[in-house]
Amino acid sequence: MPRQPADDISKTDFAHQCRLHSLAWLPGPNRFLDLRHPEARRHILPVMNDAGTHMLREASIRSCLAARAAYEAELAMQVRAEAVKVELAGRLAPAAIAPCRADLDGPAAVNQLADDFIVQTTRSDGVVYVDLIRMGWTGAQLKQHTGAARIVAQRRQDKQTAEVVA
């Protein structure tokens, strides 16, 4: 059996390096397993000498560490991609989802409620209290601003009808 090259590490150092870097050497299948990322379920092949008969221990350890670094870089890239998705969703959500109406008060609440009345009447036969609650209005707001909002909505509808006729 060929001897290990003189510049390679000993079996004891090899075992120590495996423990130090959380690597498991599986001599049966002739593979390394990275114990820091067992969910990856990947096996790393050892680096063999030119004849392919003997494992180069130090080069194999370096190969395993390089494979780990590549895997961790891939994980980091996935995390960055997910962060970009979250950031994009954060920018798009205000445009796609109606703003919360619970914090509106005064003329802003009346104008928004009038707009909601108009939208609801164009979608269905009329305005339903439950639909307004689902849109984010509170019961107290609806009691306070419904009368004024009906008047504003009716005036807007009348003005729009007059513009269409003219």
XYZ file of N, CA, C and O in Angstrom:
664
model
N 0.846 -1.174 0.000
C 0.000 0.000 0.000
C 0.892 1.239 0.000
O 1.844 1.326 0.753
N 0.550 2.249 -0.840
C 1.393 3.449 -0.920
C 1.367 4.224 0.383
O 0.367 4.226 1.100
N 2.447 4.860 0.654
C 2.563 5.648 1.885
C 1.977 7.038 1.674
O 1.952 7.556 0.564
N 1.549 7.612 2.758
C 1.005 8.966 2.731
C 2.148 9.937 2.428
O 3.256 9.786 2.947
N 1.942 10.963 1.564
C 2.997 11.941 1.291
C 3.467 12.620 2.577
O 2.698 12.803 3.516
N 4.711 12.990 2.593
C 5.323 13.564 3.795
C 4.710 14.912 4.161
O 4.696 15.285 5.330
N 4.193 15.654 3.169
C 3.661 16.986 3.470
C 2.191 16.952 3.890
O 1.588 17.973 4.172
N 1.586 15.767 3.961
C 0.191 15.638 4.366
C 0.111 15.497 5.880
O 1.101 15.220 6.552
N -1.073 15.681 6.456
C -1.234 15.606 7.905
C -1.396 14.146 8.345
O -1.784 13.280 7.566
N -1.111 13.908 9.619
C -1.198 12.543 10.163
C -2.654 12.158 10.408
O -3.557 12.991 10.374
N -2.873 10.877 10.714
C -4.226 10.399 11.003
C -4.794 11.085 12.241
O -5.981 11.401 12.303
N -3.937 11.317 13.233
C -4.376 11.986 14.454
C -4.792 13.423 14.170
O -5.846 13.879 14.622
N -3.951 14.149 13.413
C -4.292 15.528 13.035
C -5.553 15.554 12.165
O -6.386 16.453 12.285
N -5.687 14.582 11.289
C -6.853 14.481 10.430
C -8.125 14.321 11.269
O -9.119 15.023 11.060
N -8.074 13.439 12.253
C -9.235 13.231 13.129
C -9.547 14.495 13.919
O -10.716 14.872 14.084
N -8.486 15.172 14.393
C -8.674 16.417 15.131
C -9.291 17.489 14.224
O -10.220 18.203 14.640
N -8.801 17.630 13.008
C -9.328 18.622 12.072
C -10.792 18.321 11.732
O -11.602 19.237 11.589
N -11.135 17.055 11.589
C -12.535 16.682 11.317
C -13.444 17.118 12.461
O -14.508 17.697 12.238
N -13.003 16.862 13.699
C -13.798 17.277 14.856
C -13.862 18.800 14.959
O -14.907 19.372 15.237
N -12.738 19.442 14.735
C -12.651 20.893 14.833
C -13.605 21.581 13.854
O -14.263 22.572 14.189
N -13.705 21.069 12.657
C -14.528 21.685 11.605
C -15.896 21.029 11.441
O -16.599 21.307 10.469
N -16.279 20.155 12.378
C -17.574 19.460 12.343
C -17.775 18.697 11.041
O -18.783 18.838 10.355
N -16.791 17.884 10.721
C -16.865 17.020 9.540
C -16.830 15.572 10.004
O -16.164 15.235 10.975
N -17.552 14.737 9.307
C -17.533 13.309 9.629
C -16.966 12.571 8.412
O -17.433 12.747 7.296
N -15.954 11.755 8.663
C -15.362 10.938 7.606
C -16.040 9.579 7.630
O -16.052 8.893 8.652
N -16.650 9.214 6.523
C -17.336 7.923 6.406
C -16.480 7.037 5.513
O -16.536 7.137 4.284
N -15.635 6.174 6.104
C -14.696 5.394 5.292
C -15.379 4.367 4.388
O -14.873 4.065 3.312
N -16.534 3.848 4.789
C -17.212 2.847 3.965
C -17.580 3.389 2.590
O -17.125 2.896 1.559
N -18.398 4.443 2.532
C -18.723 5.017 1.220
C -17.641 5.967 0.694
O -17.780 6.492 -0.409
N -16.578 6.184 1.512
C -15.471 7.043 1.106
C -15.965 8.468 0.834
O -15.744 9.033 -0.233
N -16.641 9.043 1.839
C -17.215 10.374 1.710
C -17.076 11.127 3.033
O -16.925 10.542 4.088
N -17.197 12.470 2.926
C -17.271 13.336 4.093
C -18.707 13.820 4.229
O -19.409 14.006 3.232
N -19.120 14.053 5.461
C -20.424 14.624 5.741
C -20.212 15.880 6.574
O -19.507 15.851 7.584
N -20.814 16.978 6.132
C -20.717 18.241 6.860
C -21.766 18.244 7.962
O -22.956 18.317 7.696
N -21.332 18.181 9.215
C -22.261 18.088 10.340
C -22.878 19.427 10.719
O -23.875 19.472 11.439
N -22.325 20.524 10.242
C -22.927 21.827 10.514
C -24.195 22.030 9.694
O -25.053 22.803 10.072
N -24.264 21.386 8.554
C -25.429 21.525 7.681
C -25.943 20.141 7.278
O -25.940 19.785 6.112
N -26.398 19.351 8.252
C -26.856 18.006 7.893
C -28.123 18.022 7.051
O -28.378 17.096 6.299
N -28.911 19.124 7.131
C -30.131 19.197 6.343
C -29.834 19.302 4.844
O -30.709 19.023 4.023
N -28.608 19.662 4.502
C -28.240 19.763 3.088
C -28.142 18.372 2.451
O -28.260 18.230 1.234
N -27.894 17.380 3.256
C -27.802 15.986 2.801
C -26.826 15.841 1.628
O -27.120 15.241 0.621
N -25.687 16.449 1.780
C -24.700 16.316 0.706
C -23.445 15.656 1.261
O -23.066 15.864 2.404
N -22.852 14.861 0.439
C -21.613 14.176 0.784
C -20.516 14.765 -0.087
O -20.713 15.033 -1.270
N -19.359 14.955 0.516
C -18.231 15.556 -0.187
C -17.200 14.469 -0.433
O -16.812 13.740 0.488
N -16.769 14.380 -1.655
C -15.779 13.359 -2.017
C -14.392 13.787 -1.536
O -14.054 14.976 -1.555
N -13.575 12.850 -1.123
C -12.214 13.196 -0.697
C -11.336 13.482 -1.916
O -11.638 13.080 -3.038
N -10.243 14.184 -1.660
C -9.246 14.426 -2.705
C -8.268 13.260 -2.672
O -7.722 12.933 -1.615
N -8.070 12.627 -3.801
C -7.206 11.440 -3.880
C -5.859 11.815 -4.509
O -5.729 12.827 -5.201
N -4.872 10.951 -4.306
C -3.562 11.171 -4.930
C -3.676 10.915 -6.438
O -4.734 10.513 -6.938
N -2.579 11.152 -7.167
C -2.607 11.014 -8.629
C -3.002 9.612 -9.074
O -3.687 9.448 -10.081
N -2.601 8.625 -8.338
C -2.926 7.246 -8.702
C -4.356 6.894 -8.303
O -4.890 5.876 -8.758
N -4.983 7.713 -7.460
C -6.336 7.451 -7.010
C -6.436 6.356 -5.982
O -7.492 5.775 -5.793
N -5.320 6.074 -5.317
C -5.316 4.974 -4.355
C -5.326 5.436 -2.907
O -5.648 4.650 -2.022
N -4.968 6.688 -2.645
C -4.826 7.153 -1.274
C -5.417 8.560 -1.143
O -5.204 9.417 -1.991
N -6.122 8.782 -0.047
C -6.729 10.084 0.197
C -5.683 11.070 0.702
O -4.873 10.751 1.570
N -5.709 12.272 0.158
C -4.873 13.363 0.651
C -5.695 14.082 1.737
O -6.659 14.773 1.442
N -5.301 13.878 2.982
C -6.121 14.312 4.105
C -6.281 15.828 4.191
O -7.393 16.339 4.326
N -5.160 16.537 4.105
C -5.217 17.992 4.242
C -6.003 18.617 3.087
O -6.853 19.491 3.301
N -5.763 18.181 1.880
C -6.490 18.700 0.723
C -7.979 18.355 0.817
O -8.841 19.139 0.410
N -8.283 17.202 1.372
C -9.685 16.812 1.541
C -10.393 17.719 2.539
O -11.542 18.125 2.321
N -9.706 18.046 3.634
C -10.281 18.961 4.630
C -10.532 20.320 3.979
O -11.606 20.910 4.141
N -9.565 20.843 3.225
C -9.724 22.130 2.538
C -10.885 22.069 1.541
O -11.660 23.017 1.414
N -11.011 20.955 0.845
C -12.106 20.774 -0.102
C -13.460 20.814 0.604
O -14.417 21.421 0.121
N -13.542 20.169 1.756
C -14.785 20.173 2.530
C -15.130 21.585 3.010
O -16.287 22.006 2.966
N -14.122 22.324 3.466
C -14.356 23.689 3.936
C -14.779 24.602 2.782
O -15.626 25.492 2.955
N -14.205 24.387 1.603
C -14.603 25.169 0.430
C -16.046 24.845 0.039
O -16.823 25.740 -0.314
N -16.414 23.563 0.112
C -17.795 23.172 -0.201
C -18.760 23.785 0.809
O -19.848 24.235 0.443
N -18.365 23.835 2.069
C -19.207 24.452 3.096
C -19.368 25.949 2.825
O -20.477 26.493 2.914
N -18.272 26.615 2.494
C -18.340 28.053 2.205
C -19.258 28.328 1.017
O -20.038 29.289 1.031
N -19.186 27.489 -0.007
C -20.061 27.659 -1.167
C -21.524 27.455 -0.772
O -22.405 28.205 -1.205
N -21.795 26.460 0.047
C -23.164 26.197 0.497
C -23.675 27.360 1.347
O -24.814 27.802 1.193
N -22.843 27.874 2.255
C -23.258 28.995 3.089
C -23.480 30.256 2.258
O -24.368 31.055 2.551
N -22.674 30.444 1.206
C -22.895 31.575 0.307
C -24.232 31.428 -0.426
O -24.958 32.408 -0.616
N -24.567 30.203 -0.804
C -25.851 29.946 -1.450
C -27.006 30.242 -0.497
O -28.011 30.853 -0.884
N -26.867 29.830 0.770
C -27.891 30.127 1.767
C -28.035 31.635 1.977
O -29.151 32.148 2.086
N -26.905 32.338 2.031
C -26.947 33.791 2.214
C -27.624 34.464 1.023
O -28.377 35.429 1.192
N -27.383 33.953 -0.179
C -28.012 34.509 -1.364
C -29.528 34.290 -1.307
O -30.303 35.174 -1.674
N -29.959 33.135 -0.826
C -31.391 32.880 -0.675
C -32.011 33.821 0.350
O -33.119 34.318 0.154
N -31.294 34.086 1.437
C -31.789 35.006 2.462
C -31.901 36.416 1.888
O -32.889 37.127 2.127
N -30.884 36.835 1.102
C -30.945 38.162 0.471
C -32.107 38.249 -0.512
O -32.805 39.263 -0.573
N -32.334 37.195 -1.291
C -33.448 37.187 -2.250
C -34.778 37.294 -1.518
O -35.688 38.007 -1.955
N -34.893 36.601 -0.395
C -36.125 36.681 0.394
C -36.305 38.078 0.972
O -37.422 38.599 1.015
N -35.212 38.704 1.396
C -35.290 40.071 1.921
C -35.725 41.043 0.832
O -36.494 41.979 1.094
N -35.249 40.837 -0.391
C -35.664 41.685 -1.512
C -37.161 41.510 -1.773
O -37.882 42.484 -2.006
N -37.650 40.262 -1.702
C -39.087 40.020 -1.893
C -39.908 40.737 -0.818
O -40.931 41.341 -1.118
N -39.451 40.641 0.430
C -40.173 41.277 1.529
C -40.165 42.790 1.352
O -41.195 43.453 1.559
N -39.039 43.340 0.949
C -38.939 44.786 0.751
C -39.841 45.230 -0.395
O -40.531 46.249 -0.293
N -39.870 44.463 -1.480
C -40.736 44.789 -2.613
C -42.202 44.697 -2.215
O -43.012 45.558 -2.571
N -42.554 43.671 -1.463
C -43.935 43.540 -0.992
C -44.303 44.712 -0.085
O -45.435 45.203 -0.138
N -43.345 45.153 0.712
C -43.597 46.300 1.572
C -43.852 47.579 0.791
O -44.631 48.440 1.204
N -43.177 47.704 -0.361
C -43.412 48.886 -1.202
C -44.704 48.777 -1.991
O -45.369 49.769 -2.252
N -45.066 47.552 -2.397
C -46.269 47.374 -3.208
C -47.546 47.314 -2.379
O -48.613 47.681 -2.862
N -47.458 46.823 -1.165
C -48.653 46.612 -0.344
C -49.473 47.883 -0.143
O -50.697 47.833 -0.270
N -48.873 49.028 0.150
C -49.716 50.220 0.328
C -50.518 50.576 -0.927
O -51.621 51.098 -0.831
N -49.991 50.261 -2.106
C -50.719 50.561 -3.328
C -51.780 49.507 -3.615
O -52.791 49.791 -4.254
N -51.573 48.289 -3.165
C -52.483 47.202 -3.479
C -53.577 47.018 -2.428
O -54.652 46.536 -2.737
N -53.307 47.388 -1.213
C -54.262 47.199 -0.118
C -54.749 48.565 0.340
O -53.958 49.492 0.514
N -56.032 48.671 0.509
C -56.596 49.938 0.972
C -56.039 50.274 2.348
O -55.859 49.388 3.177
N -55.766 51.553 2.585
C -55.226 51.922 3.894
C -56.254 51.689 5.002
O -57.456 51.668 4.761
N -55.756 51.531 6.186
C -56.623 51.304 7.334
C -57.467 52.549 7.567
O -56.963 53.670 7.567
N -58.742 52.333 7.755
C -59.652 53.466 7.928
C -59.907 53.777 9.398
O -60.508 54.797 9.718
N -59.485 52.907 10.274
C -59.765 53.076 11.700
C -59.103 54.322 12.281
O -59.571 54.862 13.277
N -58.039 54.798 11.659
C -57.350 55.969 12.203
C -57.803 57.283 11.555
O -57.284 58.338 11.878
N -58.788 57.225 10.645
C -59.282 58.445 10.001
C -60.269 59.159 10.907
O -61.021 58.539 11.654
N -60.274 60.495 10.801
C -61.197 61.280 11.605
C -61.508 62.566 10.850
O -60.720 63.031 10.026
N -62.634 63.154 11.132
C -63.013 64.435 10.554
C -63.283 64.354 9.066
O -63.836 63.369 8.561
N -62.899 65.418 8.320
C -63.185 65.471 6.881
C -62.536 64.331 6.088
O -63.118 63.847 5.113
N -61.373 63.873 6.530
C -60.722 62.763 5.831
C -61.571 61.498 5.937
O -61.719 60.748 4.966
N -62.167 61.275 7.101
C -63.023 60.107 7.292
C -64.291 60.232 6.465
O -64.729 59.266 5.832
N -64.877 61.425 6.409
C -66.097 61.627 5.630
C -65.816 61.393 4.148
O -66.575 60.706 3.460
N -64.717 61.947 3.635
C -64.374 61.778 2.210
C -64.100 60.321 1.867
O -64.562 59.819 0.840
N -63.361 59.626 2.714
C -63.058 58.217 2.440
C -64.314 57.362 2.537
O -64.537 56.478 1.712
N -65.160 57.636 3.515
C -66.396 56.883 3.657
C -67.321 57.141 2.464
O -67.962 56.218 1.953
N -67.353 58.384 1.962
C -68.150 58.684 0.767
C -67.609 57.910 -0.439
O -68.390 57.341 -1.226
N -66.296 57.854 -0.590
C -65.703 57.063 -1.676
C -66.065 55.591 -1.539
O -66.374 54.925 -2.531
N -66.022 55.083 -0.319
C -66.368 53.678 -0.095
C -67.843 53.414 -0.398
O -68.190 52.364 -0.939
N -68.709 54.385 -0.067
C -70.122 54.238 -0.413
C -70.287 54.116 -1.932
O -71.027 53.262 -2.416
N -69.615 54.971 -2.663
C -69.725 54.962 -4.131
C -69.211 53.644 -4.695
O -69.852 53.024 -5.546
N -68.061 53.202 -4.213
C -67.486 51.944 -4.708
C -68.403 50.772 -4.379
O -68.659 49.914 -5.224
N -68.932 50.732 -3.170
C -69.797 49.619 -2.770
C -71.097 49.610 -3.564
O -71.598 48.548 -3.917
N -71.657 50.782 -3.870
C -72.905 50.801 -4.640
C -72.674 50.415 -6.090
O -73.582 49.885 -6.727
N -71.484 50.647 -6.618
C -71.214 50.214 -7.997
C -70.934 48.715 -8.060
O -71.148 48.102 -9.095
N -70.491 48.123 -6.981
C -70.197 46.690 -6.968
C -71.428 45.837 -6.688
O -71.504 44.701 -7.121
N -72.355 46.361 -5.895
C -73.517 45.563 -5.522
C -74.735 46.477 -5.447
O -74.693 47.633 -5.860
N -75.803 45.968 -4.898
C -77.048 46.737 -4.830
C -76.981 47.881 -3.836
O -77.726 48.851 -3.957
N -76.162 47.795 -2.845
C -76.090 48.848 -1.855
C -74.908 48.653 -0.929
O -74.072 47.775 -1.118
N -74.861 49.516 0.080
C -73.775 49.482 1.045
C -74.218 48.641 2.234
O -75.307 48.849 2.778
N -73.362 47.691 2.640
C -73.668 46.817 3.760
C -72.701 47.148 4.898
O -71.491 47.288 4.678
N -73.256 47.265 6.081
C -72.490 47.609 7.270
C -71.308 46.658 7.464
O -70.187 47.092 7.746
N -71.538 45.358 7.271
C -70.489 44.352 7.480
C -69.328 44.573 6.512
O -68.159 44.433 6.876
N -69.623 44.947 5.265
C -68.557 45.199 4.291
C -67.698 46.391 4.710
O -66.483 46.392 4.520
N -68.341 47.415 5.265
C -67.575 48.574 5.730
C -66.689 48.211 6.914
O -65.552 48.690 7.016
N -67.177 47.353 7.788
C -66.359 46.883 8.911
C -65.165 46.105 8.376
O -64.033 46.265 8.848
N -65.375 45.253 7.364
C -64.266 44.492 6.767
C -63.240 45.402 6.117
O -62.075 45.050 6.004
N -63.675 46.558 5.658
C -62.756 47.502 5.023
C -61.899 48.242 6.046
O -60.948 48.927 5.665
N -62.233 48.123 7.322
C -61.399 48.734 8.355
C -62.083 49.835 9.139
O -61.467 50.456 9.997
N -63.347 50.101 8.856
C -64.066 51.108 9.618
C -64.478 50.542 10.970
O -64.723 49.354 11.101
N -64.563 51.434 11.946
C -65.068 51.015 13.261
C -66.539 51.421 13.365
O -67.007 52.309 12.635
N -67.252 50.781 14.270
C -68.662 51.102 14.467
C -68.873 52.551 14.866
O -69.805 53.223 14.403
N -68.009 53.052 15.735
C -68.126 54.441 16.189
C -67.930 55.421 15.028
O -68.651 56.423 14.923
N -66.983 55.134 14.155
C -66.767 55.999 12.993
C -68.000 56.002 12.093
O -68.408 57.056 11.596
N -68.553 54.828 11.856
C -69.710 54.735 10.972
C -70.900 55.500 11.556
O -71.613 56.204 10.831
N -71.113 55.394 12.859
C -72.209 56.130 13.491
C -71.995 57.630 13.399
O -72.931 58.395 13.186
N -70.757 58.050 13.535
C -70.446 59.477 13.557
C -70.487 60.094 12.162
O -70.967 61.214 11.992
N -69.967 59.384 11.127
C -69.755 60.018 9.825
C -70.702 59.555 8.719
O -70.631 60.075 7.611
N -71.596 58.633 8.985
C -72.437 58.091 7.920
C -73.319 59.155 7.281
O -73.416 59.229 6.051
N -73.962 59.975 8.074
C -74.858 61.001 7.518
C -74.130 61.950 6.583
O -74.572 62.211 5.451
N -73.006 62.483 7.039
C -72.245 63.425 6.221
C -71.676 62.744 4.983
O -71.672 63.324 3.889
N -71.238 61.504 5.141
C -70.658 60.790 3.997
C -71.710 60.498 2.932
O -71.424 60.551 1.732
N -72.959 60.210 3.348
C -74.038 59.983 2.366
C -74.292 61.239 1.546
O -74.467 61.173 0.332
N -74.302 62.372 2.210
C -74.533 63.637 1.513
C -73.407 63.898 0.519
O -73.649 64.248 -0.645
N -72.150 63.715 0.952
C -70.996 63.940 0.064
C -71.037 62.968 -1.110
O -70.816 63.360 -2.265
N -71.334 61.713 -0.853
C -71.386 60.723 -1.928
C -72.490 61.055 -2.917
O -72.295 60.958 -4.139
N -73.666 61.472 -2.413
C -74.770 61.820 -3.307
C -74.415 63.021 -4.168
O -74.700 63.047 -5.372
N -73.767 64.021 -3.585
C -73.350 65.204 -4.356
C -72.336 64.824 -5.429
O -72.404 65.313 -6.552
N -71.399 63.957 -5.101
C -70.412 63.524 -6.102
C -71.093 62.768 -7.234
O -70.760 62.951 -8.405
N -72.029 61.899 -6.891
C -72.745 61.137 -7.914
C -73.567 62.075 -8.799
O -73.595 61.926 -10.018
N -74.243 63.064 -8.177
C -75.034 64.024 -8.953
C -74.141 64.847 -9.874
O -74.484 65.086 -11.039
N -72.984 65.261 -9.354
C -72.051 66.054 -10.165
C -71.525 65.228 -11.326
O -71.432 65.713 -12.458
N -71.210 63.988 -11.083
C -70.692 63.105 -12.136
C -71.774 62.846 -13.190
O -71.505 62.843 -14.382
N -73.012 62.659 -12.751
C -74.113 62.442 -13.691
C -74.340 63.697 -14.537
O -74.576 63.599 -15.755
N -74.250 64.867 -13.933
C -74.434 66.109 -14.683
C -73.335 66.300 -15.723
O -73.583 66.788 -16.833
N -72.106 65.889 -15.393
C -71.003 66.020 -16.343
C -71.186 65.069 -17.519
O -70.830 65.387 -18.642
N -71.719 63.899 -17.260
C -71.928 62.911 -18.328
C -73.029 63.391 -19.264
O -72.923 63.253 -20.486
N -74.091 63.971 -18.711
C -75.223 64.458 -19.530
C -74.794 65.649 -20.351
O -75.183 65.785 -21.513
N -73.994 66.537 -19.811
C -73.605 67.781 -20.505
C -72.602 67.554 -21.612
O -72.186 66.678 -22.108
